[in-house]
């Protein structure tokens, strides 16, 4: 999976993205895995939206296929 972090999620992750060699995971499993070794990212992830191949994931049980592109978007404020 190719993971791309944006804005505050990238700051918390300490990187704009990562490659993850994992078989099919649910959205909940993926977020747990991403935050496992990074407390700052683990704190941000529950407020983030995941886009899988451009489609928002709303159900934590959604299966994310191996090789998917996952964008991690924190809430944005604007004016």
mmCIF file with all atom_site columns, C-alpha atoms in Angstrom:
data_model
loop_
_atom_site.group_PDB
_atom_site.id
_atom_site.type_symbol
_atom_site.label_atom_id
_atom_site.label_alt_id
_atom_site.label_comp_id
_atom_site.label_asym_id
_atom_site.label_entity_id
_atom_site.label_seq_id
_atom_site.pdbx_PDB_ins_code
_atom_site.Cartn_x
_atom_site.Cartn_y
_atom_site.Cartn_z
_atom_site.occupancy
_atom_site.B_iso_or_equiv
_atom_site.pdbx_formal_charge
_atom_site.auth_seq_id
_atom_site.auth_comp_id
_atom_site.auth_asym_id
_atom_site.auth_atom_id
_atom_site.pdbx_PDB_model_num
ATOM 1  C CA . UNK A 1 1  ? 0.000   0.000  0.000  1.00 0.00 ? 1  UNK A CA 1
ATOM 2  C CA . UNK A 1 2  ? 1.144   3.506  -0.717 1.00 0.00 ? 2  UNK A CA 1
ATOM 3  C CA . UNK A 1 3  ? 0.286   5.818  2.184  1.00 0.00 ? 3  UNK A CA 1
ATOM 4  C CA . UNK A 1 4  ? 0.302   9.602  1.699  1.00 0.00 ? 4  UNK A CA 1
ATOM 5  C CA . UNK A 1 5  ? -0.091  11.890 4.696  1.00 0.00 ? 5  UNK A CA 1
ATOM 6  C CA . UNK A 1 6  ? -1.325  15.469 4.373  1.00 0.00 ? 6  UNK A CA 1
ATOM 7  C CA . UNK A 1 7  ? -0.965  18.573 6.566  1.00 0.00 ? 7  UNK A CA 1
ATOM 8  C CA . UNK A 1 8  ? -1.122  17.735 10.290 1.00 0.00 ? 8  UNK A CA 1
ATOM 9  C CA . UNK A 1 9  ? -1.036  14.003 9.598  1.00 0.00 ? 9  UNK A CA 1
ATOM 10 C CA . UNK A 1 10 ? 2.270   14.412 7.711  1.00 0.00 ? 10 UNK A CA 1
ATOM 11 C CA . UNK A 1 11 ? 3.627   16.491 10.572 1.00 0.00 ? 11 UNK A CA 1
ATOM 12 C CA . UNK A 1 12 ? 2.594   13.865 13.126 1.00 0.00 ? 12 UNK A CA 1
ATOM 13 C CA . UNK A 1 13 ? 3.963   11.026 10.990 1.00 0.00 ? 13 UNK A CA 1
ATOM 14 C CA . UNK A 1 14 ? 7.219   12.882 10.412 1.00 0.00 ? 14 UNK A CA 1
ATOM 15 C CA . UNK A 1 15 ? 7.036   12.041 6.707  1.00 0.00 ? 15 UNK A CA 1
ATOM 16 C CA . UNK A 1 16 ? 4.817   12.844 3.730  1.00 0.00 ? 16 UNK A CA 1
ATOM 17 C CA . UNK A 1 17 ? 4.306   9.188  2.923  1.00 0.00 ? 17 UNK A CA 1
ATOM 18 C CA . UNK A 1 18 ? 5.279   5.580  3.266  1.00 0.00 ? 18 UNK A CA 1
ATOM 19 C CA . UNK A 1 19 ? 5.110   2.254  1.516  1.00 0.00 ? 19 UNK A CA 1
ATOM 20 C CA . UNK A 1 20 ? 3.462   -0.479 3.552  1.00 0.00 ? 20 UNK A CA 1
ATOM 21 C CA . UNK A 1 21 ? 3.995   -4.110 2.675  1.00 0.00 ? 21 UNK A CA 1
ATOM 22 C CA . UNK A 1 22 ? 0.811   -5.589 4.091  1.00 0.00 ? 22 UNK A CA 1
ATOM 23 C CA . UNK A 1 23 ? -1.889  -7.911 2.898  1.00 0.00 ? 23 UNK A CA 1
ATOM 24 C CA . UNK A 1 24 ? -5.550  -6.873 2.906  1.00 0.00 ? 24 UNK A CA 1
ATOM 25 C CA . UNK A 1 25 ? -6.422  -4.918 6.053  1.00 0.00 ? 25 UNK A CA 1
ATOM 26 C CA . UNK A 1 26 ? -9.545  -3.267 7.358  1.00 0.00 ? 26 UNK A CA 1
ATOM 27 C CA . UNK A 1 27 ? -9.427  0.501  7.792  1.00 0.00 ? 27 UNK A CA 1
ATOM 28 C CA . UNK A 1 28 ? -9.332  -0.016 11.573 1.00 0.00 ? 28 UNK A CA 1
ATOM 29 C CA . UNK A 1 29 ? -6.418  -2.451 11.291 1.00 0.00 ? 29 UNK A CA 1
ATOM 30 C CA . UNK A 1 30 ? -4.546  -0.065 9.022  1.00 0.00 ? 30 UNK A CA 1
ATOM 31 C CA . UNK A 1 31 ? -4.945  2.918  11.333 1.00 0.00 ? 31 UNK A CA 1
ATOM 32 C CA . UNK A 1 32 ? -3.865  0.797  14.321 1.00 0.00 ? 32 UNK A CA 1
ATOM 33 C CA . UNK A 1 33 ? -0.803  -0.369 12.387 1.00 0.00 ? 33 UNK A CA 1
ATOM 34 C CA . UNK A 1 34 ? 0.114   3.158  11.271 1.00 0.00 ? 34 UNK A CA 1
ATOM 35 C CA . UNK A 1 35 ? -0.132  4.522  14.802 1.00 0.00 ? 35 UNK A CA 1
ATOM 36 C CA . UNK A 1 36 ? 1.442   1.575  16.575 1.00 0.00 ? 36 UNK A CA 1
ATOM 37 C CA . UNK A 1 37 ? 4.961   3.022  16.810 1.00 0.00 ? 37 UNK A CA 1
ATOM 38 C CA . UNK A 1 38 ? 4.091   6.721  16.672 1.00 0.00 ? 38 UNK A CA 1
ATOM 39 C CA . UNK A 1 39 ? 2.082   8.203  19.534 1.00 0.00 ? 39 UNK A CA 1
ATOM 40 C CA . UNK A 1 40 ? 1.603   11.579 17.791 1.00 0.00 ? 40 UNK A CA 1
ATOM 41 C CA . UNK A 1 41 ? 0.230   9.912  14.675 1.00 0.00 ? 41 UNK A CA 1
ATOM 42 C CA . UNK A 1 42 ? -1.959  7.580  16.758 1.00 0.00 ? 42 UNK A CA 1
ATOM 43 C CA . UNK A 1 43 ? -3.489  10.680 18.370 1.00 0.00 ? 43 UNK A CA 1
ATOM 44 C CA . UNK A 1 44 ? -4.222  12.333 15.004 1.00 0.00 ? 44 UNK A CA 1
ATOM 45 C CA . UNK A 1 45 ? -5.505  9.306  13.065 1.00 0.00 ? 45 UNK A CA 1
ATOM 46 C CA . UNK A 1 46 ? -8.962  9.040  14.696 1.00 0.00 ? 46 UNK A CA 1
ATOM 47 C CA . UNK A 1 47 ? -9.782  12.539 13.395 1.00 0.00 ? 47 UNK A CA 1
ATOM 48 C CA . UNK A 1 48 ? -8.525  11.804 9.887  1.00 0.00 ? 48 UNK A CA 1
ATOM 49 C CA . UNK A 1 49 ? -10.394 10.703 6.801  1.00 0.00 ? 49 UNK A CA 1
ATOM 50 C CA . UNK A 1 50 ? -8.927  7.879  4.740  1.00 0.00 ? 50 UNK A CA 1
ATOM 51 C CA . UNK A 1 51 ? -9.297  8.014  0.989  1.00 0.00 ? 51 UNK A CA 1
ATOM 52 C CA . UNK A 1 52 ? -8.677  4.653  -0.642 1.00 0.00 ? 52 UNK A CA 1
ATOM 53 C CA . UNK A 1 53 ? -7.966  5.009  -4.330 1.00 0.00 ? 53 UNK A CA 1
ATOM 54 C CA . UNK A 1 54 ? -9.805  8.345  -4.155 1.00 0.00 ? 54 UNK A CA 1
ATOM 55 C CA . UNK A 1 55 ? -12.903 7.081  -2.308 1.00 0.00 ? 55 UNK A CA 1
ATOM 56 C CA . UNK A 1 56 ? -13.606 8.139  1.299  1.00 0.00 ? 56 UNK A CA 1
ATOM 57 C CA . UNK A 1 57 ? -13.782 5.290  3.800  1.00 0.00 ? 57 UNK A CA 1
ATOM 58 C CA . UNK A 1 58 ? -16.473 5.774  6.423  1.00 0.00 ? 58 UNK A CA 1
ATOM 59 C CA . UNK A 1 59 ? -16.733 2.232  7.877  1.00 0.00 ? 59 UNK A CA 1
ATOM 60 C CA . UNK A 1 60 ? -13.736 1.052  9.944  1.00 0.00 ? 60 UNK A CA 1
ATOM 61 C CA . UNK A 1 61 ? -14.518 -2.486 8.749  1.00 0.00 ? 61 UNK A CA 1
ATOM 62 C CA . UNK A 1 62 ? -13.915 -1.569 5.094  1.00 0.00 ? 62 UNK A CA 1
ATOM 63 C CA . UNK A 1 63 ? -11.328 -3.869 3.550  1.00 0.00 ? 63 UNK A CA 1
ATOM 64 C CA . UNK A 1 64 ? -8.371  -2.106 1.962  1.00 0.00 ? 64 UNK A CA 1
ATOM 65 C CA . UNK A 1 65 ? -6.721  -4.243 -0.696 1.00 0.00 ? 65 UNK A CA 1
ATOM 66 C CA . UNK A 1 66 ? -3.022  -4.827 -1.013 1.00 0.00 ? 66 UNK A CA 1
ATOM 67 C CA . UNK A 1 67 ? -1.588  -2.292 -3.444 1.00 0.00 ? 67 UNK A CA 1
ATOM 68 C CA . UNK A 1 68 ? -4.218  0.385  -2.731 1.00 0.00 ? 68 UNK A CA 1
ATOM 69 C CA . UNK A 1 69 ? -3.324  4.066  -2.543 1.00 0.00 ? 69 UNK A CA 1
ATOM 70 C CA . UNK A 1 70 ? -4.369  5.487  0.824  1.00 0.00 ? 70 UNK A CA 1
ATOM 71 C CA . UNK A 1 71 ? -4.486  9.229  1.492  1.00 0.00 ? 71 UNK A CA 1
ATOM 72 C CA . UNK A 1 72 ? -4.653  10.279 5.152  1.00 0.00 ? 72 UNK A CA 1
ATOM 73 C CA . UNK A 1 73 ? -6.427  13.633 5.430  1.00 0.00 ? 73 UNK A CA 1
ATOM 74 C CA . UNK A 1 74 ? -6.777  15.442 8.732  1.00 0.00 ? 74 UNK A CA 1
ATOM 75 C CA . UNK A 1 75 ? -9.673  17.868 9.201  1.00 0.00 ? 75 UNK A CA 1
ATOM 76 C CA . UNK A 1 76 ? -8.971  21.109 7.392  1.00 0.00 ? 76 UNK A CA 1
ATOM 77 C CA . UNK A 1 77 ? -9.984  24.574 8.468  1.00 0.00 ? 77 UNK A CA 1
ATOM 78 C CA . UNK A 1 78 ? -10.403 27.334 5.989  1.00 0.00 ? 78 UNK A CA 1
ATOM 79 C CA . UNK A 1 79 ? -12.021 30.586 5.330  1.00 0.00 ? 79 UNK A CA 1
#
